[in-house]
Amino acid sequence: QVQLVESGGGLVQAGGSLRLSCAASGRTVSITDMGWFRQAPGKEREFVSRITWRRGDTYYADSVKGRFTVSRDNAKNTVYLQMNSLKPEDTAVYYCAAGVRGTNNLYDYWGQGTQVTVSS
């Protein structure tokens, strides 16, 4: 089992920045990939970014490329999402997810989410 706890959400004006954190605990040695997703009211959850745990390869949705940066600190079992140049359309609940070895799922564990609100 892996437990994930997000933090760092809040209210920010358009053009501002926030940094989200996701701390993993439990069987962290089994983690292979960490992802960030978001869900806005009335919309489906969508992919934002991901990072491979061992190599640190990063991937981004086109909508956030150049504005968001994902990183990890393996020693702290924590992944970060630095969000710059925020737009009102970035408003959503942000979730982190962890994929582990030995399953057929890309992501097996999810955090509780943290609200990000960007005012215009």
Tab-separated table of C-alpha atoms in Angstrom:
chain	number	residue	atom	x	y	z
A	1	GLN	CA	0.000	0.000	0.000
A	2	VAL	CA	1.091	3.556	-0.740
A	3	GLN	CA	-0.454	6.599	0.889
A	4	LEU	CA	-0.350	9.993	-0.836
A	5	VAL	CA	-0.969	13.387	0.742
A	6	GLU	CA	-1.118	16.530	-1.381
A	7	SER	CA	-0.565	20.043	-0.105
A	8	GLY	CA	0.101	23.523	-1.414
A	9	GLY	CA	-3.188	24.406	-3.051
A	10	GLY	CA	-4.872	27.748	-2.549
A	11	LEU	CA	-6.227	30.906	-4.125
A	12	VAL	CA	-3.987	32.900	-6.446
A	13	GLN	CA	-4.459	35.643	-8.998
A	14	ALA	CA	-3.981	34.998	-12.683
A	15	GLY	CA	-0.310	35.146	-13.558
A	16	GLY	CA	0.709	33.948	-10.110
A	17	SER	CA	2.423	30.770	-8.980
A	18	LEU	CA	1.817	27.878	-6.637
A	19	ARG	CA	3.815	24.788	-5.776
A	20	LEU	CA	1.994	21.594	-4.993
A	21	SER	CA	3.594	18.789	-3.021
A	22	CYS	CA	2.662	15.144	-2.811
A	23	ALA	CA	4.240	13.110	-0.035
A	24	ALA	CA	4.221	9.342	-0.390
A	25	SER	CA	4.440	6.870	2.467
A	26	GLY	CA	4.087	3.134	2.901
A	27	ARG	CA	5.627	0.846	0.264
A	28	THR	CA	7.384	3.653	-1.544
A	29	VAL	CA	10.104	1.311	-2.806
A	30	SER	CA	7.527	-0.091	-5.213
A	31	ILE	CA	6.735	3.255	-6.865
A	32	THR	CA	7.601	3.470	-10.567
A	33	ASP	CA	5.773	6.602	-11.671
A	34	MET	CA	4.046	9.602	-10.122
A	35	GLY	CA	1.439	11.666	-11.875
A	36	TRP	CA	-0.580	14.829	-11.424
A	37	PHE	CA	-4.171	15.069	-12.580
A	38	ARG	CA	-6.844	17.702	-12.160
A	39	GLN	CA	-10.597	17.882	-12.225
A	40	ALA	CA	-12.566	21.071	-12.735
A	41	PRO	CA	-16.252	21.334	-11.793
A	42	GLY	CA	-18.421	19.582	-14.339
A	43	LYS	CA	-15.447	18.163	-16.204
A	44	GLU	CA	-13.685	14.846	-16.296
A	45	ARG	CA	-10.376	14.346	-14.569
A	46	GLU	CA	-7.507	15.100	-16.921
A	47	PHE	CA	-3.808	14.367	-17.036
A	48	VAL	CA	-1.468	17.223	-16.150
A	49	SER	CA	2.017	15.813	-15.748
A	50	ARG	CA	4.006	12.752	-14.745
A	51	ILE	CA	7.502	11.803	-13.733
A	52	THR	CA	9.181	8.432	-13.720
A	53	TRP	CA	10.506	7.624	-10.301
A	54	ARG	CA	13.898	6.131	-11.185
A	55	ARG	CA	15.000	8.144	-14.228
A	56	GLY	CA	13.054	11.329	-13.625
A	57	ASP	CA	11.660	11.510	-17.152
A	58	THR	CA	8.910	14.107	-17.317
A	59	TYR	CA	5.780	14.492	-19.409
A	60	TYR	CA	3.219	17.299	-19.653
A	61	ALA	CA	-0.179	17.996	-21.078
A	62	ASP	CA	-0.032	20.536	-23.875
A	63	SER	CA	-2.169	22.917	-21.832
A	64	VAL	CA	0.506	23.269	-19.123
A	65	LYS	CA	3.717	22.773	-21.092
A	66	GLY	CA	6.117	25.632	-20.482
A	67	ARG	CA	4.235	26.801	-17.376
A	68	PHE	CA	4.297	23.796	-15.038
A	69	THR	CA	7.318	21.831	-13.892
A	70	VAL	CA	7.195	18.449	-12.183
A	71	SER	CA	10.069	17.256	-10.025
A	72	ARG	CA	10.765	14.699	-7.324
A	73	ASP	CA	12.862	14.227	-4.251
A	74	ASN	CA	13.393	10.496	-3.888
A	75	ALA	CA	14.961	10.872	-0.459
A	76	LYS	CA	11.797	12.560	0.804
A	77	ASN	CA	9.450	10.408	-1.293
A	78	THR	CA	7.861	13.611	-2.493
A	79	VAL	CA	6.861	14.895	-5.909
A	80	TYR	CA	6.286	18.556	-6.661
A	81	LEU	CA	4.351	20.497	-9.253
A	82	GLN	CA	5.564	24.050	-9.715
A	83	MET	CA	2.826	26.010	-11.445
A	84	ASN	CA	3.684	29.384	-12.947
A	85	SER	CA	1.730	31.838	-15.080
A	86	LEU	CA	-1.490	30.413	-13.734
A	87	LYS	CA	-4.700	30.990	-15.646
A	88	PRO	CA	-8.328	30.880	-14.487
A	89	GLU	CA	-8.760	27.713	-16.546
A	90	ASP	CA	-6.200	26.014	-14.291
A	91	THR	CA	-8.765	26.129	-11.493
A	92	ALA	CA	-9.438	22.564	-10.374
A	93	VAL	CA	-8.857	19.995	-7.692
A	94	TYR	CA	-5.384	18.599	-8.260
A	95	TYR	CA	-4.633	14.976	-7.460
A	96	CYS	CA	-1.395	13.101	-7.353
A	97	ALA	CA	-1.214	9.431	-8.210
A	98	ALA	CA	1.347	6.675	-7.861
A	99	GLY	CA	2.009	3.706	-10.057
A	100	VAL	CA	3.719	0.685	-8.565
A	101	ARG	CA	5.402	-2.438	-9.834
A	102	GLY	CA	3.430	-5.599	-10.318
A	103	THR	CA	0.109	-4.268	-11.549
A	104	ASN	CA	-1.435	-3.635	-14.932
A	105	ASN	CA	-2.578	-0.161	-13.972
A	106	LEU	CA	-0.628	2.959	-14.769
A	107	TYR	CA	-1.716	4.417	-11.422
A	108	ASP	CA	-2.839	2.441	-8.406
A	109	TYR	CA	-2.977	4.971	-5.598
A	110	TRP	CA	-4.452	8.446	-5.404
A	111	GLY	CA	-4.284	11.316	-2.984
A	112	GLN	CA	-7.276	13.164	-1.599
A	113	GLY	CA	-6.751	16.211	-3.796
A	114	THR	CA	-5.944	19.854	-3.174
A	115	GLN	CA	-7.958	22.790	-4.478
A	116	VAL	CA	-6.323	25.333	-6.761
A	117	THR	CA	-8.348	28.433	-7.561
A	118	VAL	CA	-7.068	31.072	-9.981
A	119	SER	CA	-8.942	34.361	-10.014
A	120	SER	CA	-9.033	36.622	-13.045
